[in-house]
XYZ file of C-alpha atoms in Angstrom:
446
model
C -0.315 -9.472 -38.697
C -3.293 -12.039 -39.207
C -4.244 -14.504 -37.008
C -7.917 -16.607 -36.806
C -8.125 -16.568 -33.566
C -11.579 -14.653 -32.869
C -12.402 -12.517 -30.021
C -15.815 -12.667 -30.320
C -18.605 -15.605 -31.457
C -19.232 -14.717 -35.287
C -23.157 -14.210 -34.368
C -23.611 -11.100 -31.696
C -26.384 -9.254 -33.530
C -27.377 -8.050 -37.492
C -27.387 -4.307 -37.468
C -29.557 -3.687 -39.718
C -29.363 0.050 -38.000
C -27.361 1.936 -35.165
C -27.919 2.620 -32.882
C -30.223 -0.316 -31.723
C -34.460 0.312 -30.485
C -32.736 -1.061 -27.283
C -30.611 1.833 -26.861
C -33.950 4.433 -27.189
C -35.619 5.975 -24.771
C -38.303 8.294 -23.368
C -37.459 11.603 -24.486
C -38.555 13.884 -21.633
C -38.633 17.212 -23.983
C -41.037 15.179 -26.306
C -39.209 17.936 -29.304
C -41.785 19.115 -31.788
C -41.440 17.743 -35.183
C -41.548 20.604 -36.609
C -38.077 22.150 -34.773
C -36.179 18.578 -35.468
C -37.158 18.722 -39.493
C -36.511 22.847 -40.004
C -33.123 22.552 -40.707
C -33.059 19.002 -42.724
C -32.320 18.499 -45.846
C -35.898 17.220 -48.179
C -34.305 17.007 -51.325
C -33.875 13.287 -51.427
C -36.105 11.640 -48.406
C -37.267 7.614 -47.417
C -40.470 6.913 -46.688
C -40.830 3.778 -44.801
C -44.592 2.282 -43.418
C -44.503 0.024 -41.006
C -47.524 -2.539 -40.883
C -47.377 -4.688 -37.675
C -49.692 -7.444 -38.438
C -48.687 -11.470 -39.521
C -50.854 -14.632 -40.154
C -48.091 -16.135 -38.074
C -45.789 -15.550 -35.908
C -41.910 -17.568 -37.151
C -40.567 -19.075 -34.538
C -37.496 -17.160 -35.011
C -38.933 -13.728 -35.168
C -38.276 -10.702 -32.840
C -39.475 -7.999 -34.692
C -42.429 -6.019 -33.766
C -45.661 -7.961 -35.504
C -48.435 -9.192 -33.836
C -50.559 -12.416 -34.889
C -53.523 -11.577 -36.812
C -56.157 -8.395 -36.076
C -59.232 -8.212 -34.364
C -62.144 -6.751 -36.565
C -61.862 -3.455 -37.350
C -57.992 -2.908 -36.203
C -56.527 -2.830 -39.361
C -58.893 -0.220 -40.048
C -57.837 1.795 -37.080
C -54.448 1.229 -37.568
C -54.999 3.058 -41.323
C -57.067 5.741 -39.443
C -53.967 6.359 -37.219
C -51.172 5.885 -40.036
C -52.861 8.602 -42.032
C -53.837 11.307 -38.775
C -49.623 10.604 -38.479
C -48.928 11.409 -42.061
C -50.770 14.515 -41.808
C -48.863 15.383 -38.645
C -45.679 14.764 -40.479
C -46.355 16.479 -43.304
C -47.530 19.592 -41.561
C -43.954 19.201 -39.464
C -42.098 19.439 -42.747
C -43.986 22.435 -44.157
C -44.195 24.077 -47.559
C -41.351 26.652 -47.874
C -39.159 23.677 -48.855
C -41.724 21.127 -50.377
C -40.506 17.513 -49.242
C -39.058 15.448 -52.173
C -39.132 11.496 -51.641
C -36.887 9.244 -53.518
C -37.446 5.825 -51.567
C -40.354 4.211 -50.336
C -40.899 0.924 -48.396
C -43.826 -0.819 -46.969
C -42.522 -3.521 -44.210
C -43.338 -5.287 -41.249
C -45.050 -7.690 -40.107
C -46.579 -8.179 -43.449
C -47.550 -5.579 -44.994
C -49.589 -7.865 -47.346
C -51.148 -8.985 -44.789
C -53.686 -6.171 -45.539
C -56.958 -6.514 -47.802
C -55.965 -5.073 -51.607
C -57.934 -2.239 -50.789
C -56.439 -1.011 -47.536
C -53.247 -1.603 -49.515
C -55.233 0.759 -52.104
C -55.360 3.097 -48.870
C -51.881 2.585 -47.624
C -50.805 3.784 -51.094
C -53.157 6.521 -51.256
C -51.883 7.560 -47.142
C -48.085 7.546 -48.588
C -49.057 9.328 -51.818
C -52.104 11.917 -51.212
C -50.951 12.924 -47.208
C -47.273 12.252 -47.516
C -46.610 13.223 -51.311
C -44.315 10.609 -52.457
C -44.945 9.671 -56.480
C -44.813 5.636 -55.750
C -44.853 5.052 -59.792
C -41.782 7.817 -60.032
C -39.450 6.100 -57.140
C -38.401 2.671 -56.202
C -40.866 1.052 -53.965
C -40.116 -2.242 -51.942
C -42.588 -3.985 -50.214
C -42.268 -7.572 -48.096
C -45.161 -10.433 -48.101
C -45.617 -13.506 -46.917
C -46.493 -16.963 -49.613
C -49.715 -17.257 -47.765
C -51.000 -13.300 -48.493
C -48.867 -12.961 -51.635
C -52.607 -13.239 -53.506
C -53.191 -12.002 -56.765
C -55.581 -9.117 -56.412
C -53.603 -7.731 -53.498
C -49.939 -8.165 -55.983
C -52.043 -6.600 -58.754
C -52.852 -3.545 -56.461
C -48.997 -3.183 -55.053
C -47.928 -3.651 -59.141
C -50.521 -1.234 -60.441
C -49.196 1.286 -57.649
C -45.686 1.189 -58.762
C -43.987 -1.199 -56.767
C -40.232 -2.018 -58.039
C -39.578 -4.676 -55.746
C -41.458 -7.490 -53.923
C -40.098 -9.169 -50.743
C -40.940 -12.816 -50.347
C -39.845 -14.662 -46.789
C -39.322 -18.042 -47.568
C -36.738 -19.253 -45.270
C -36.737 -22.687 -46.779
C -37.973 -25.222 -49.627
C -37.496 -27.882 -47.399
C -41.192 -28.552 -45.624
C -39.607 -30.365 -42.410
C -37.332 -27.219 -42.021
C -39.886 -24.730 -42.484
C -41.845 -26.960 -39.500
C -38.489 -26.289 -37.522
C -38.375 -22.683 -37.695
C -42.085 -22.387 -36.898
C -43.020 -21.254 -40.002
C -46.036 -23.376 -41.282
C -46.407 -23.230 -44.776
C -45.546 -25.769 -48.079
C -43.163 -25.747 -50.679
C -46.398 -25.980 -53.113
C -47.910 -23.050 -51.354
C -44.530 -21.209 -51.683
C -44.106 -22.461 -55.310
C -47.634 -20.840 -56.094
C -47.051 -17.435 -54.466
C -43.710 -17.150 -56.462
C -45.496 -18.054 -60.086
C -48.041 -14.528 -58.814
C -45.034 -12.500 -58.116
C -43.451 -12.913 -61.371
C -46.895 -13.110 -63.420
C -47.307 -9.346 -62.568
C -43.850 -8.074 -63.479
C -42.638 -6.380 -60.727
C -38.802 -6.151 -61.577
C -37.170 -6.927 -58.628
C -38.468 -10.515 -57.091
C -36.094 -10.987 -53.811
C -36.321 -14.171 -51.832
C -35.537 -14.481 -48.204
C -33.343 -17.230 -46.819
C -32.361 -19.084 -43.406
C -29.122 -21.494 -42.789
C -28.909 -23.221 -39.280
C -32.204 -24.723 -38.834
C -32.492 -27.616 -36.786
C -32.042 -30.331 -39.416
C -30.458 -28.435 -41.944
C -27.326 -30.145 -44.170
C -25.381 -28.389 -46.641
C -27.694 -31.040 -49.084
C -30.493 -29.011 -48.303
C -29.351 -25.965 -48.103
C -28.395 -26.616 -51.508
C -31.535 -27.695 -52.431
C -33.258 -24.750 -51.423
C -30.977 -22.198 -52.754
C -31.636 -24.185 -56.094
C -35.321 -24.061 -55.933
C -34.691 -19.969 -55.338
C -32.443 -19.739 -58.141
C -35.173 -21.732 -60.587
C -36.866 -18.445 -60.242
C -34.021 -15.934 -61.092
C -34.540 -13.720 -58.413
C -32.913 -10.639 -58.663
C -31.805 -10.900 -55.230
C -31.310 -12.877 -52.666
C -31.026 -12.328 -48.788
C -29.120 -15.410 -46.711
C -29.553 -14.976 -43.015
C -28.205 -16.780 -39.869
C -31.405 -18.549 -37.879
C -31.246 -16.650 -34.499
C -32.671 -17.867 -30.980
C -33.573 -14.466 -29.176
C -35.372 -14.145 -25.836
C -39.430 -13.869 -26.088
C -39.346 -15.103 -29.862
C -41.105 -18.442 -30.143
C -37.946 -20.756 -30.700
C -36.514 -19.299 -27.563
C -39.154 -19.756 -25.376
C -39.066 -23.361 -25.840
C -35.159 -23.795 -26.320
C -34.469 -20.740 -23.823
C -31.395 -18.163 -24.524
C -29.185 -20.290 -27.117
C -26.103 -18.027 -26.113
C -22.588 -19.553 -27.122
C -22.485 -22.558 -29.164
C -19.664 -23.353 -30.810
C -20.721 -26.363 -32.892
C -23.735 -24.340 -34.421
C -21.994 -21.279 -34.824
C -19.256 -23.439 -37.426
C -22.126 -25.153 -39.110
C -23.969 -21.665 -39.694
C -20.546 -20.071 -41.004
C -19.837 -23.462 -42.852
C -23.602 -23.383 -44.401
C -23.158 -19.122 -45.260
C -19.684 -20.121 -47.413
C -21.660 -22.944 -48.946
C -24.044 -20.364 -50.264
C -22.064 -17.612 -50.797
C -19.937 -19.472 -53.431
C -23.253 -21.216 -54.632
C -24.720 -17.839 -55.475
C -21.445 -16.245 -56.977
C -20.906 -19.588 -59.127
C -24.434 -18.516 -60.069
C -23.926 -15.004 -61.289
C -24.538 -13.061 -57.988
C -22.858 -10.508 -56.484
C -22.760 -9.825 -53.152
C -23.493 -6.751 -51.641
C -23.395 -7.294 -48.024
C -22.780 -10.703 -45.531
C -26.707 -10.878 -46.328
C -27.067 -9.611 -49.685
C -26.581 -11.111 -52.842
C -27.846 -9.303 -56.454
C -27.837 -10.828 -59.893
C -25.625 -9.231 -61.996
C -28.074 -8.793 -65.005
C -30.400 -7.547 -62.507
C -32.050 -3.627 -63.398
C -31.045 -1.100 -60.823
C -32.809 -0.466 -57.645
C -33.010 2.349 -55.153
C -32.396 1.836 -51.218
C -30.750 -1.904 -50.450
C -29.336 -2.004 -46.944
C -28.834 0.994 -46.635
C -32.342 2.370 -46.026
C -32.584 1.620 -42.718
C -29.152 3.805 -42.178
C -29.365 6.904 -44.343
C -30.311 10.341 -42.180
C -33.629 11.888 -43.872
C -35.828 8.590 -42.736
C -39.625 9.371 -42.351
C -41.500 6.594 -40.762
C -44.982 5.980 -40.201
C -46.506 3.592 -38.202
C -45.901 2.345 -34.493
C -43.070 0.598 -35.342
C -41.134 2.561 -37.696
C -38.062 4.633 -37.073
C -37.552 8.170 -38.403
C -34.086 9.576 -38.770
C -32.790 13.217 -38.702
C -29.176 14.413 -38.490
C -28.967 14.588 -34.709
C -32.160 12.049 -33.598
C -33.869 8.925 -34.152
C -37.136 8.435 -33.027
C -39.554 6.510 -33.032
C -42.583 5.010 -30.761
C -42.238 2.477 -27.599
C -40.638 -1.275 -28.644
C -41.460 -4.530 -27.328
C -41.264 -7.969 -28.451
C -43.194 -9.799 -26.194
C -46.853 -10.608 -27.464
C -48.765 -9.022 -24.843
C -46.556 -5.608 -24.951
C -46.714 -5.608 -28.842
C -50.513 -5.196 -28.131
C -50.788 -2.972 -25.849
C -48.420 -0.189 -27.850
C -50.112 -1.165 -30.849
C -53.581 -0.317 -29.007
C -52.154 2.959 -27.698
C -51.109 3.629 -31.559
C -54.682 3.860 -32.663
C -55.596 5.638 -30.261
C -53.787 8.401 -30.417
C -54.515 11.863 -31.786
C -51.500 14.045 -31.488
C -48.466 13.055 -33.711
C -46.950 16.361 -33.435
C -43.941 15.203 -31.462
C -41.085 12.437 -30.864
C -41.914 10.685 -27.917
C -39.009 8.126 -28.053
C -35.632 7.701 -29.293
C -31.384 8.438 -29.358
C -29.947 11.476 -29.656
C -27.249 11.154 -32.275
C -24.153 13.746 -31.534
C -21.028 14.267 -33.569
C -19.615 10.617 -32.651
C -21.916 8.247 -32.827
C -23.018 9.890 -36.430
C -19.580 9.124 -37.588
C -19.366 5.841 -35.964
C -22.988 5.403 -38.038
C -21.206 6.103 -41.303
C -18.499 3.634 -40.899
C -20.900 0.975 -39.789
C -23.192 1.473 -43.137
C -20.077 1.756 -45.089
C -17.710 -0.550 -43.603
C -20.411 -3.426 -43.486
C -21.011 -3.438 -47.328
C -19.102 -5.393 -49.183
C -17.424 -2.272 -51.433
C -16.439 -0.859 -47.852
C -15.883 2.643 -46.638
C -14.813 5.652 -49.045
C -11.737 7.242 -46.732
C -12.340 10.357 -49.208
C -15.970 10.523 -48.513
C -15.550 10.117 -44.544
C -13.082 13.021 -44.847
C -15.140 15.136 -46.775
C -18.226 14.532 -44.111
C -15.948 14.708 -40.956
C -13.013 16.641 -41.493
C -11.181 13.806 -40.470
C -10.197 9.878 -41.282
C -11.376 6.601 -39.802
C -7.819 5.592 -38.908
C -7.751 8.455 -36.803
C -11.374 8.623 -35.647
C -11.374 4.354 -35.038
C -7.702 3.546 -34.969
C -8.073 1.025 -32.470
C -10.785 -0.539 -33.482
C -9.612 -0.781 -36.709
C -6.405 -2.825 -36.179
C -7.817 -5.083 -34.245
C -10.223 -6.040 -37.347
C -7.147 -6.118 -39.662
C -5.451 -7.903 -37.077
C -8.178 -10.771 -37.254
C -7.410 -10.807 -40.706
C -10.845 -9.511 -41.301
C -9.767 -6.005 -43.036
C -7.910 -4.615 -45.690
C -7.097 -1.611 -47.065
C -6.977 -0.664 -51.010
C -4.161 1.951 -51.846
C -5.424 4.145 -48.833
C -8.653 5.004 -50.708
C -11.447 2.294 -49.166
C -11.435 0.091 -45.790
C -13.061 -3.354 -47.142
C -13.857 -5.948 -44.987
C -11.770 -9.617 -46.297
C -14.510 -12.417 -47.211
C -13.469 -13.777 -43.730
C -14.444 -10.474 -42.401
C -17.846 -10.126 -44.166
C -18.506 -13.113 -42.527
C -18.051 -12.473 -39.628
C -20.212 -9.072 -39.788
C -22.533 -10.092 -36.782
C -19.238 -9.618 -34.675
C -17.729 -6.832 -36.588
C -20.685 -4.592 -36.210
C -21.101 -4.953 -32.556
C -17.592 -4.460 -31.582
C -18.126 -0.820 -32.859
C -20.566 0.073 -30.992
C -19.872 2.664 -28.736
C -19.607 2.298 -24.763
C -22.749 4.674 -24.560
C -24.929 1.999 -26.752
C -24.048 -0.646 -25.698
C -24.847 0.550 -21.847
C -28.417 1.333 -23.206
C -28.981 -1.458 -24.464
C -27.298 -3.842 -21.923
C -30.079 -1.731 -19.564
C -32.886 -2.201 -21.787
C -35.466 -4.005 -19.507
C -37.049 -7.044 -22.290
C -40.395 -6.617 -22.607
């Protein structure tokens, strides 16, 4: 049975990982890294470095970035990034000699850095950590206005396979909307660096349902995008959180029906623009030229188990816990861990996170399946498990088929419907279990 009748607005939350920072907390045995990495698997780890620092703060954002640095944090913030490295490393130890196949640099902006603590950041991932960032695909994320040419020709020289560039819009007026003050020229320019060094993976960031926004313009900035044959393509919903800039001066959006049918109508819009175009897409977000040349960790990096992060806010992922440092997204909070970050000396142990037990690690697997557009393997979940999503998520399963939002292909994948990937904001948090989503209904906003 299908029906369109939805249970839920189409825009609850993008999990981009589960469980949520909102669902972590203190851990009162503070475990030793060393006893949570004995018995992991090295042979095929992430490294991801998290660099909290922007020229400005979009009006939209909610992740943990602070505007600009005081003299001589950045420095201290290196200091600290590579007295954690050596921690980490230590943790892992020699018998089994780590072996890194991913590596990403994000934020903030990580280019928000001079090209020669980006020379050090390298250095930190390569010399403490020892990942071979010319032998593995590296993504990084910048910004137009620090997307300068001696800082790309550092992050080129060092390997990188894919640059990161948040645009959000072409359109000037709706890049003024969003908070985000930059140009189209000044966009325009930063593009012409990126592809002058070669990189091979140029991917340009996206928003639909600014204030102001048409499907004209949308249009007219996915076409000034696609003048620069990016090999990918991210297309996300604008949202209005609590303590970002937009929402302090509109407050909580919460429901709103009109805008949530304009930002589904403007998401079709580009989804068939982009596939018309060549594209494939790879997730609700994710869209990859089909010519393009392969590329490690897409959005799945922030899900995979055997996740080393650095930096004070990046998550690290074992088989049974994710940890990572205090989160905030309030200015003033953002600060204060940041300050505490450079400050420290001993990185021997996790001081926050989720513990991650039988259940929610299989609930984790269908999530980072189910949400990509070739769906969940049932062979692969059995292999893992022992057992089958229909029987592990029955119920939650029909009622996505149900909504018309998921199919089945001769028993051997669950794939979400187009209707379905659409609706992924929804999808994603209606699995979550009752345990998350009790954290973080408790999780005091800071």
């Amino acid at each position: 049975m299908t029906t369109t009748a939805q249970q839920t607005g189409p825009y609850q939350h993008y999990v981009y990982a589960y469980p949520h920072k909102t669902a972590y907390r203190r851990l009162p045995d503070r475990p030793a890294l060393r006893e949570l990495w004995a018995a992991e698997d090295r042979d095929a780890l992430s490294l991801y470095a998290h660099i909290p620092f922007c020229e400005v703060r979009c009006g939209f954002c909610n992740l943990f970035t602070r505007i600009g640095a005081p003299d001589g944090l950045t420095g201290a913030y290196l200091d600290a990034l590579e007295r954690q490295a050596d921690a980490v490393r230590a943790a892992l130890g020699d018998a089994e000699p780590p072996r890194f196949a991913t590596a990403a640099f994000g934020g903030g902006t990580p280019t928000f850095l001079t090209a020669a603590e980006l020379e050090r950041l390298c250095d930190i991932a390569e010399r403490r950590m020892g990942a071979d960032l010319r032998a593995i695909p590296l993504s990084v994320e910048a910004s137009p206005a620090t997307a300068t040419a001696d800082r790309l020709a550092v992050l080129a020289d060092r390997g990188t396979t894919r640059l990161s560039l948040g645009v959000q819009s072409f359109v000037d007026s709706e890049a003024r909307a969003a908070v985000r003050p930059q140009r189209r020229a000044e966009v325009e320019a930063a593009l012409g660096r990126i592809r002058d060094t070669a990189v091979p993976v140029l991917n340009i960031d996206l928003i639909y349902g600014i204030d102001g926004q048409t499907e004209r313009t949308w249009r007219d900035s996915l076409d000034a995008a696609l003048a620069w044959r990016p090999e990918e393509l991210y297309l996300y919903p604008l949202y209005v959180r609590p303590l970002t800039g937009l929402g302090r001066h509109q407050g909580d959006a919460g429901a709103d029906p009109a805008w949530d049918e304009q930002r589904l109508r403007l998401y079709r819009a580009g989804r068939d623009h982009l596939l018309a175009q060549g594209y494939v897409q790879q997730s609700m977000r994710m869209f990859r030229r089909a010519d393009a040349p392969p590329q490690g960790a897409d959005d799945y990096a922030c899900q995979t188990d055997g996740m080393i992060g650095l930096g004070c806010g990046a998550r690290s992922y074992t088989s049974a816990l994710h940890y990572s440092f205090d989160y905030a997204v309030g200015m003033h909070e953002i600060r204060g861990i940041i300050d505490d970050y450079v400050t420290t000396a001993d990185f021997t142990r996790a001081e926050v996170g989720y513990r991650v037990d039988g259940p929610e690690a299989r609930r984790r697997h269908l999530l980072q399946s189910l949400l990509q557009a070739e769906g969940l393997s049932v062979a692969d979940y059995r292999a893992r498990f022992g057992s089958s999503p229909e029987v592990d998520f029955g119920a939650e399963l029909d009622r996505l088929a149900g909504r018309g939002w998921l199919t089945g292909t001769a028993g051997d994948r669950l794939v979400l419907t187009p209707e379905g990937l659409a609706h992924s904001d929804a999808v994603g948090p209606e699995l979550f279990s009752p345990e998350v989503r009790s954290a973080m209904a408790a999780y005091e906003r800071k």
